XYZ file of C-alpha atoms in Angstrom:
335
model
C -45.467 -18.774 51.705
C -46.055 -20.013 48.174
C -47.118 -16.517 47.109
C -43.962 -15.077 48.694
C -41.728 -17.557 46.831
C -43.608 -16.907 43.610
C -43.292 -13.131 43.983
C -39.615 -13.420 44.903
C -38.924 -15.647 41.918
C -40.756 -13.245 39.613
C -38.780 -10.299 41.003
C -35.477 -12.113 40.549
C -36.396 -13.065 36.980
C -37.435 -9.475 36.190
C -34.205 -8.189 37.707
C -32.124 -10.625 35.664
C -33.909 -9.651 32.446
C -33.446 -5.947 33.291
C -29.709 -6.440 33.854
C -29.354 -8.413 30.628
C -31.224 -5.753 28.664
C -29.078 -3.054 30.271
C -25.922 -4.909 29.244
C -27.196 -5.289 25.676
C -28.219 -1.635 25.533
C -24.881 -0.232 26.689
C -22.988 -2.503 24.300
C -25.187 -1.268 21.451
C -24.440 2.279 22.650
C -20.704 1.544 22.517
C -21.082 0.365 18.926
C -22.769 3.670 18.088
C -19.839 5.586 19.585
C -17.154 3.500 17.855
C -15.471 4.752 14.661
C -13.077 3.304 12.138
C -10.180 5.537 11.136
C -8.968 5.553 7.552
C -5.808 7.481 6.703
C -4.401 8.326 3.305
C -0.701 9.268 3.268
C 0.866 10.902 0.222
C 4.613 10.254 -0.194
C 6.355 12.737 -2.500
C 9.739 12.452 -4.140
C 11.750 15.666 -4.184
C 14.964 16.696 -5.881
C 16.410 19.092 -8.433
C 14.315 19.961 -11.488
C 15.966 18.339 -14.521
C 15.076 21.385 -16.629
C 16.402 23.826 -14.041
C 18.895 22.340 -11.566
C 18.695 25.400 -9.316
C 14.998 24.763 -8.650
C 13.658 22.138 -6.234
C 10.778 20.057 -7.549
C 8.456 17.521 -5.919
C 5.965 15.021 -7.325
C 3.755 12.298 -5.841
C 5.793 9.111 -5.532
C 3.228 6.815 -3.919
C 0.096 6.805 -1.788
C -0.353 4.633 1.310
C -3.482 3.798 3.261
C -3.732 2.955 6.951
C -6.620 1.716 9.064
C -7.121 2.173 12.804
C -9.938 2.539 15.332
C -11.349 5.307 17.527
C -14.219 6.326 19.809
C -16.185 9.473 20.603
C -15.137 10.818 24.012
C -16.699 14.300 24.092
C -19.594 15.926 22.269
C -21.056 19.402 22.536
C -24.299 19.934 20.661
C -25.039 23.318 19.102
C -28.598 24.541 18.577
C -29.136 25.088 14.877
C -25.582 24.013 14.015
C -23.234 21.070 13.839
C -22.003 19.486 17.067
C -18.371 19.743 18.120
C -17.041 16.247 18.657
C -13.753 14.991 20.078
C -12.601 11.558 18.933
C -9.822 9.611 20.647
C -7.421 7.241 18.904
C -3.768 6.208 19.230
C -1.116 8.830 18.498
C 0.639 6.557 15.998
C -2.642 6.414 14.036
C -3.079 10.168 13.594
C 0.602 11.135 13.509
C 3.377 9.658 11.363
C 6.818 9.428 12.925
C 7.950 6.930 10.280
C 10.569 8.067 7.809
C 10.701 6.967 4.190
C 14.121 6.613 2.616
C 14.973 6.352 -1.066
C 17.654 3.850 -0.012
C 14.869 1.327 0.591
C 13.500 1.693 -2.954
C 14.868 -0.462 -5.822
C 17.097 1.650 -8.144
C 15.037 0.896 -11.263
C 11.885 2.326 -9.596
C 13.702 5.527 -8.642
C 15.071 5.816 -12.176
C 11.592 5.378 -13.665
C 10.162 7.993 -11.262
C 12.979 10.390 -12.126
C 12.315 10.081 -15.869
C 8.530 10.468 -15.539
C 8.576 13.355 -13.046
C 11.508 15.306 -14.428
C 13.297 15.180 -11.073
C 16.974 14.295 -10.986
C 18.494 11.971 -8.420
C 19.296 11.859 -5.517
C 15.606 11.841 -4.557
C 14.311 12.530 -1.046
C 11.023 10.925 0.054
C 8.778 12.960 2.352
C 5.196 12.824 3.667
C 3.553 15.683 1.774
C -0.107 15.197 2.750
C -2.272 13.217 5.139
C -6.054 12.833 5.112
C -7.863 11.351 8.109
C -11.513 10.273 7.809
C -13.855 8.629 10.323
C -16.469 5.983 9.474
C -19.365 4.883 11.701
C -21.279 1.607 11.875
C -24.022 2.939 9.598
C -21.591 3.717 6.781
C -21.402 7.509 7.205
C -18.042 9.189 6.576
C -16.855 12.233 8.538
C -13.932 14.535 7.897
C -11.565 15.741 10.622
C -9.457 18.825 11.127
C -5.995 18.565 9.554
C -4.254 18.999 12.901
C -5.197 16.979 16.007
C -6.647 18.974 18.898
C -4.252 17.160 21.225
C -1.312 14.778 20.946
C 0.171 12.935 23.910
C 2.996 10.957 22.257
C 4.385 9.397 25.440
C 0.996 7.884 26.282
C 0.232 7.192 22.578
C -3.013 9.192 22.683
C -4.342 11.487 19.967
C -7.625 13.422 19.981
C -9.080 14.873 16.779
C -12.057 17.141 16.135
C -15.035 16.334 13.939
C -18.813 16.939 13.867
C -20.599 13.671 14.590
C -24.119 13.712 15.998
C -23.609 10.741 18.340
C -23.212 10.224 22.063
C -19.792 10.047 23.665
C -18.592 7.146 25.797
C -18.347 7.594 29.546
C -15.030 7.370 31.379
C -14.721 4.944 34.263
C -14.152 6.499 37.684
C -11.196 4.228 38.480
C -8.738 1.791 36.952
C -9.955 -1.809 36.652
C -9.007 -4.335 39.326
C -6.559 -7.151 38.636
C -8.366 -9.961 36.811
C -11.413 -7.775 36.057
C -13.236 -8.605 32.828
C -12.928 -6.016 30.058
C -13.961 -5.921 26.432
C -12.853 -4.217 23.259
C -14.744 -2.893 20.229
C -12.473 -2.454 17.204
C -11.856 -3.026 13.491
C -8.930 -5.501 13.323
C -7.561 -5.877 9.780
C -10.091 -3.187 8.810
C -12.982 -5.580 9.518
C -16.107 -3.481 9.906
C -19.260 -4.087 7.914
C -21.596 -1.093 8.260
C -25.268 -1.015 7.302
C -28.462 0.826 8.266
C -29.231 -1.709 11.015
C -25.931 -1.006 12.807
C -23.647 -3.352 10.943
C -21.170 -5.950 12.158
C -18.496 -4.496 14.425
C -15.887 -6.755 16.037
C -16.017 -7.163 19.810
C -13.970 -9.412 22.090
C -13.495 -9.948 25.824
C -10.471 -10.392 28.052
C -8.982 -9.621 31.457
C -7.068 -6.728 32.983
C -3.573 -7.913 33.915
C -2.096 -4.900 35.703
C 0.167 -1.914 35.027
C 3.781 -1.977 33.837
C 6.616 0.208 32.586
C 7.543 -0.608 28.969
C 10.458 1.805 28.484
C 11.931 5.068 29.769
C 10.415 6.856 26.769
C 6.771 6.041 27.546
C 4.332 6.502 30.395
C 3.080 3.462 32.315
C 1.045 0.983 30.274
C -1.878 -1.187 31.278
C -1.677 -4.805 30.157
C -4.657 -6.889 29.033
C -5.127 -10.466 27.885
C -7.490 -9.493 25.103
C -7.237 -10.380 21.399
C -6.319 -7.494 19.125
C -4.664 -7.211 15.714
C -3.433 -4.587 13.202
C -6.307 -2.147 12.715
C -7.266 -2.264 16.420
C -5.012 0.703 17.260
C -6.900 3.443 19.089
C -9.958 1.315 19.900
C -11.528 1.643 23.363
C -11.140 -0.934 26.119
C -14.200 -0.908 28.364
C -15.418 -2.313 31.646
C -18.665 -4.255 32.000
C -20.589 -0.982 32.436
C -19.511 0.189 28.990
C -17.130 2.809 30.416
C -13.677 3.504 28.964
C -10.818 2.125 31.058
C -8.160 1.908 28.343
C -7.083 2.195 24.720
C -5.356 -0.278 22.398
C -1.830 0.962 21.734
C 0.409 -2.016 21.009
C 0.578 -5.805 21.103
C 3.193 -8.377 22.030
C 4.402 -10.515 19.144
C 7.006 -12.440 21.150
C 5.169 -15.798 20.904
C 4.858 -15.470 17.105
C 8.486 -14.534 16.581
C 9.631 -17.484 18.690
C 7.350 -20.024 16.968
C 7.851 -18.579 13.454
C 4.695 -20.139 11.971
C 4.707 -20.537 8.170
C 2.879 -17.915 6.074
C 2.312 -15.640 9.085
C 3.974 -12.231 9.257
C 4.887 -11.257 12.808
C 3.928 -7.643 12.094
C 0.424 -8.676 11.013
C -0.248 -11.490 13.503
C -2.965 -11.084 16.152
C -2.065 -11.271 19.824
C -3.900 -11.783 23.103
C -1.332 -9.674 24.988
C -2.350 -6.037 24.518
C -0.956 -2.810 25.986
C -2.459 0.656 26.321
C -2.269 3.919 28.296
C -3.601 4.106 31.839
C -7.004 5.576 32.630
C -5.325 8.536 34.354
C -3.403 9.360 31.136
C -6.640 9.107 29.132
C -8.521 11.407 31.528
C -5.686 13.950 31.482
C -5.519 13.902 27.674
C -9.272 14.411 27.241
C -9.386 17.315 29.721
C -6.397 18.940 27.988
C -8.078 18.436 24.595
C -11.254 20.193 25.789
C -9.146 23.072 27.114
C -7.197 23.285 23.827
C -10.467 23.298 21.870
C -11.791 26.196 23.920
C -8.515 28.088 23.457
C -8.730 27.445 19.729
C -5.146 26.198 19.610
C -3.940 22.565 19.133
C -1.798 21.258 21.964
C 1.034 18.728 22.140
C 1.310 17.481 25.711
C 4.758 18.576 26.881
C 7.312 16.655 28.923
C 11.090 16.625 28.849
C 11.436 12.970 27.825
C 9.172 12.925 24.831
C 10.208 16.388 23.667
C 13.631 14.808 23.195
C 11.914 11.979 21.275
C 10.108 14.417 18.997
C 13.365 16.145 18.162
C 14.815 12.751 17.237
C 11.600 11.922 15.334
C 11.526 8.547 17.071
C 8.392 6.469 17.648
C 6.870 6.527 21.133
C 5.457 3.016 20.635
C 8.735 1.100 20.355
C 9.289 -1.814 22.695
C 11.706 -1.875 25.579
C 15.344 -1.373 24.580
C 14.248 -0.738 20.965
C 13.025 -4.346 20.761
C 10.368 -4.847 18.104
C 8.407 -7.298 20.248
C 5.698 -4.710 20.837
C 4.411 -3.726 17.419
C 1.801 -0.969 17.092
C -1.225 -2.740 15.570
C -1.942 -0.361 12.688
C -2.832 -1.794 9.307
C -0.807 -0.159 6.499
C -1.319 -0.913 2.822
C -0.533 0.549 -0.593
C -3.461 2.308 -2.256
């Protein structure tokens, strides 16, 4: 009897250690598949050439930087060549629906730009270039194709192509259950400290709170009580097996706007109420991205509602009734 108890206790201890090691291993694997997204946006000022009023002239007005998050969701290795990798992030990270108006710029700055560039007013501000790069936890930088392989604006999903020799994350077979524990790996506020040993990459835990409809212009959104912040956009939300169940798309800033704490900007405040596309939307987007890759033609997921939105150049991540309570957590700064 004593031998039986001893053997049983040893087996239970071994099983516990095995499960703990498995949990550690898959979390380390998630870190290897996580990427930080850095975007450089060039804003140009355009108008009539002062020397020749009949000619249109443009010059760089300013350069903005943005930081988001992403994960590897598909990888096809090529013998003797670079792998083909698909990386998933939020659509508002890889695509800019924002408009820049000269009306928002102080007159003396426009006048100075006009004199230096030789462009007469009125000046129109446009996005003239965008560069998207991916950065892993070891400090390696990867370039991406100029155009995303797939955009699903209504679900706020974007998939870009690169060549990263790392494993992809698995997709969960089903949506999480209400109250199920989930966790998130991301780079809030751009916080990611890479090194050869794997670096420091932010991770946090929370709970799945169910599915909801945010507005008529978006697909259903999953809700999580998990802490995220600007820079977390596009990061994966995972179950305890390390499988993707969601994606960080937006956060609720209602508590901050009601409390109005000093020295805290609502647009930059963290939140433990996070929203993202459903697992079914993620699965559909990845399968469509693989098909688009094989066709050799980028694809924008079509649907009557968001086609109307694209024509209006409106953001698909606005809150209900155009309320700004749900702010896309992307970190934007001047370079």
